[in-house]
Amino acid sequence: MSSPISPIARPLLPDAIGAAGAPARPDDFQKALAAAIGEVEGSRRAASESIEQFLSGDADELHGAVLAAQRAELEFDLFLQVRNKVVAAYQEIMRMQM
Amino acid sequence: MTEGVAGRLEHYMDLLSLRQKLVASNIANADTPGYKTRDIDFQREFRNRIAGTAPAVEEVSGLEVKQDGNNVSMDREARLLAENTMRFNLAANLARIELRTVRSAIEEGRSG
Amino acid sequence: MSLFSLLSVSGSGMSAQRARAQLLVENLANAETTRTPQGGPYRRKDAVFAAEPAPSPFASVFEAETGAAGTGVRVAEVIEDTREPEKKYLPGHPDADAEGYVAFPRINPAEDMVDLMSAARGYEANVAAIVAVKDMINRSIDLLR
């Protein structure tokens, strides 16, 4: 998935979902969400470390912590959007398969 | 960020507030005969967090003492005033980002 | 929370420096005053500062929490110069005594000007502290946004 803010938001959904012609299985959604959560957790951990450095006085440039924190927030917001889309798609498909 | 970081940010801001209060006291008493500059050992207080104990306020050593016994350096206090404000505001920004994230997680959780 | 008591600390600093400045201005205005209602020439006045815990509306609750009250300042007393006045030989002067000497205040205008500038700088430093702390208080409030 490409977007105008791709330098910050790496693709959160693997290409497996939406591969032309392949029927989606419940498993794919779970894997996609797990991967997205992994990404977000990574950026939040990095922000945590940056902030620790600022608090303990080790940070050379103060803006490092703020940038890392805002990046983590952006990725989290993006994750929420993706999660909502994935959940909606899942519900749609479950409805269709009834 | 984790719960732990939010707590540490709050502790950081609390210590900075206390430090700023001591700076203000030093500035107010810049011309008081016999008054000695006071401060806290910030890094030590921040590292050794023991709940419930108030930080130790101590007299600053190494300052030039004037004829009337006062040792307040306006340069030092002005520098600290600016530095404490900057650090406090930065920590407040970080805390605000964290609160926003938690808030949106709660809101999404409600509607999702 | 301790930020609010800081405001009264800096406020006390402003009051003290302003009182000091007022006395210095009075000295400068009366540098040549040879006749006062009390009799005799004007006597130089000075403010003596003393440190004192600054009161705050939140003092009782938060001071107990933080364990340290902010230390403000007050004018402990106003002292008058008790030295003998300066005598100058001016026989024609309306306030000359029997020997033709006139008693003048012991005031060095240059010294008092320097002190006045110091009082002004001290006043401004306290104002700067209030501005900084108002900023910090506003940031704290913004956390709720």
Tab-separated table of N, CA and C in Angstrom, chain A residues 41-87:
chain	number	residue	atom	x	y	z
A	41	GLU	N	4.401	-1.291	17.427
A	41	GLU	CA	5.132	-1.539	18.660
A	41	GLU	C	6.593	-1.134	18.524
A	42	GLY	N	7.165	-1.403	17.358
A	42	GLY	CA	8.557	-1.034	17.117
A	42	GLY	C	8.784	0.461	17.243
A	43	SER	N	7.897	1.238	16.609
A	43	SER	CA	8.097	2.682	16.655
A	43	SER	C	7.831	3.227	18.057
A	44	ARG	N	6.888	2.604	18.776
A	44	ARG	CA	6.631	3.076	20.137
A	44	ARG	C	7.800	2.750	21.055
A	45	ARG	N	8.450	1.611	20.821
A	45	ARG	CA	9.628	1.261	21.630
A	45	ARG	C	10.748	2.256	21.349
A	46	ALA	N	10.935	2.583	20.069
A	46	ALA	CA	11.990	3.541	19.704
A	46	ALA	C	11.729	4.898	20.356
A	47	ALA	N	10.458	5.310	20.368
A	47	ALA	CA	10.106	6.592	20.998
A	47	ALA	C	10.414	6.534	22.489
A	48	SER	N	10.066	5.411	23.110
A	48	SER	CA	10.342	5.220	24.532
A	48	SER	C	11.823	5.402	24.837
A	49	GLU	N	12.679	4.773	24.007
A	49	GLU	CA	14.115	4.893	24.233
A	49	GLU	C	14.590	6.327	24.069
A	50	SER	N	14.092	6.984	23.020
A	50	SER	CA	14.460	8.381	22.778
A	50	SER	C	14.112	9.266	23.969
A	51	ILE	N	12.915	9.025	24.515
A	51	ILE	CA	12.467	9.839	25.646
A	51	ILE	C	13.332	9.563	26.874
A	52	GLU	N	13.673	8.303	27.094
A	52	GLU	CA	14.548	7.967	28.220
A	52	GLU	C	15.873	8.715	28.118
A	53	GLN	N	16.407	8.773	26.904
A	53	GLN	CA	17.663	9.486	26.706
A	53	GLN	C	17.535	10.957	27.053
A	54	PHE	N	16.407	11.552	26.639
A	54	PHE	CA	16.169	12.962	26.946
A	54	PHE	C	16.075	13.160	28.455
A	55	LEU	N	15.334	12.278	29.147
A	55	LEU	CA	15.122	12.427	30.587
A	55	LEU	C	16.418	12.266	31.364
A	56	SER	N	17.272	11.343	30.917
A	56	SER	CA	18.496	11.110	31.679
A	56	SER	C	19.601	12.065	31.273
A	57	GLY	N	19.285	12.989	30.359
A	57	GLY	CA	20.270	14.000	30.004
A	57	GLY	C	21.304	13.532	29.008
A	58	ASP	N	21.076	12.331	28.401
A	58	ASP	CA	22.054	11.821	27.444
A	58	ASP	C	21.856	12.362	26.038
A	59	ALA	N	20.659	12.857	25.743
A	59	ALA	CA	20.364	13.265	24.368
A	59	ALA	C	21.154	14.523	24.001
A	60	ASP	N	21.786	14.500	22.837
A	60	ASP	CA	22.522	15.670	22.373
A	60	ASP	C	21.569	16.709	21.812
A	61	GLU	N	20.651	16.265	20.930
A	61	GLU	CA	19.660	17.203	20.395
A	61	GLU	C	18.314	16.872	21.016
A	62	LEU	N	17.680	17.887	21.571
A	62	LEU	CA	16.420	17.671	22.275
A	62	LEU	C	15.306	17.256	21.328
A	63	HIS	N	15.410	17.629	20.044
A	63	HIS	CA	14.276	17.373	19.153
A	63	HIS	C	14.143	15.902	18.801
A	64	GLY	N	15.178	15.091	19.075
A	64	GLY	CA	15.120	13.669	18.740
A	64	GLY	C	13.928	12.979	19.380
A	65	ALA	N	13.717	13.281	20.696
A	65	ALA	CA	12.627	12.626	21.414
A	65	ALA	C	11.273	13.034	20.837
A	66	VAL	N	11.113	14.330	20.542
A	66	VAL	CA	9.822	14.797	20.033
A	66	VAL	C	9.534	14.174	18.673
A	67	LEU	N	10.529	14.119	17.798
A	67	LEU	CA	10.333	13.536	16.470
A	67	LEU	C	9.950	12.063	16.586
A	68	ALA	N	10.652	11.331	17.442
A	68	ALA	CA	10.355	9.912	17.602
A	68	ALA	C	8.947	9.718	18.150
A	69	ALA	N	8.560	10.559	19.096
A	69	ALA	CA	7.229	10.430	19.694
A	69	ALA	C	6.148	10.737	18.666
A	70	GLN	N	6.342	11.763	17.855
A	70	GLN	CA	5.326	12.121	16.871
A	70	GLN	C	5.245	11.066	15.785
A	71	ARG	N	6.395	10.492	15.435
A	71	ARG	CA	6.393	9.426	14.449
A	71	ARG	C	5.580	8.238	14.967
A	72	ALA	N	5.813	7.907	16.235
A	72	ALA	CA	5.086	6.797	16.834
A	72	ALA	C	3.589	7.087	16.849
A	73	GLU	N	3.225	8.321	17.158
A	73	GLU	CA	1.803	8.678	17.188
A	73	GLU	C	1.190	8.559	15.801
A	74	LEU	N	1.910	9.034	14.782
A	74	LEU	CA	1.413	8.949	13.411
A	74	LEU	C	1.205	7.500	13.003
A	75	GLU	N	2.198	6.657	13.299
A	75	GLU	CA	2.080	5.256	12.919
A	75	GLU	C	0.896	4.619	13.643
A	76	PHE	N	0.696	5.030	14.890
A	76	PHE	CA	-0.417	4.466	15.640
A	76	PHE	C	-1.745	4.888	15.030
A	77	ASP	N	-1.873	6.176	14.705
A	77	ASP	CA	-3.100	6.664	14.077
A	77	ASP	C	-3.361	5.925	12.780
A	78	LEU	N	-2.297	5.742	11.988
A	78	LEU	CA	-2.429	5.043	10.720
A	78	LEU	C	-2.874	3.604	10.964
A	79	PHE	N	-2.286	2.992	11.997
A	79	PHE	CA	-2.653	1.628	12.334
A	79	PHE	C	-4.139	1.545	12.648
A	80	LEU	N	-4.660	2.515	13.395
A	80	LEU	CA	-6.082	2.498	13.737
A	80	LEU	C	-6.945	2.559	12.484
A	81	GLN	N	-6.548	3.417	11.550
A	81	GLN	CA	-7.297	3.515	10.292
A	81	GLN	C	-7.295	2.175	9.568
A	82	VAL	N	-6.095	1.584	9.469
A	82	VAL	CA	-5.959	0.304	8.761
A	82	VAL	C	-6.786	-0.768	9.452
A	83	ARG	N	-6.705	-0.783	10.775
A	83	ARG	CA	-7.447	-1.790	11.526
A	83	ARG	C	-8.940	-1.682	11.234
A	84	ASN	N	-9.434	-0.452	11.210
A	84	ASN	CA	-10.856	-0.260	10.928
A	84	ASN	C	-11.223	-0.780	9.549
A	85	LYS	N	-10.361	-0.519	8.550
A	85	LYS	CA	-10.633	-0.970	7.195
A	85	LYS	C	-10.620	-2.495	7.140
A	86	VAL	N	-9.616	-3.071	7.810
A	86	VAL	CA	-9.493	-4.529	7.788
A	86	VAL	C	-10.713	-5.169	8.438
A	87	VAL	N	-11.121	-4.638	9.577
A	87	VAL	CA	-12.291	-5.179	10.274
A	87	VAL	C	-13.528	-5.061	9.390
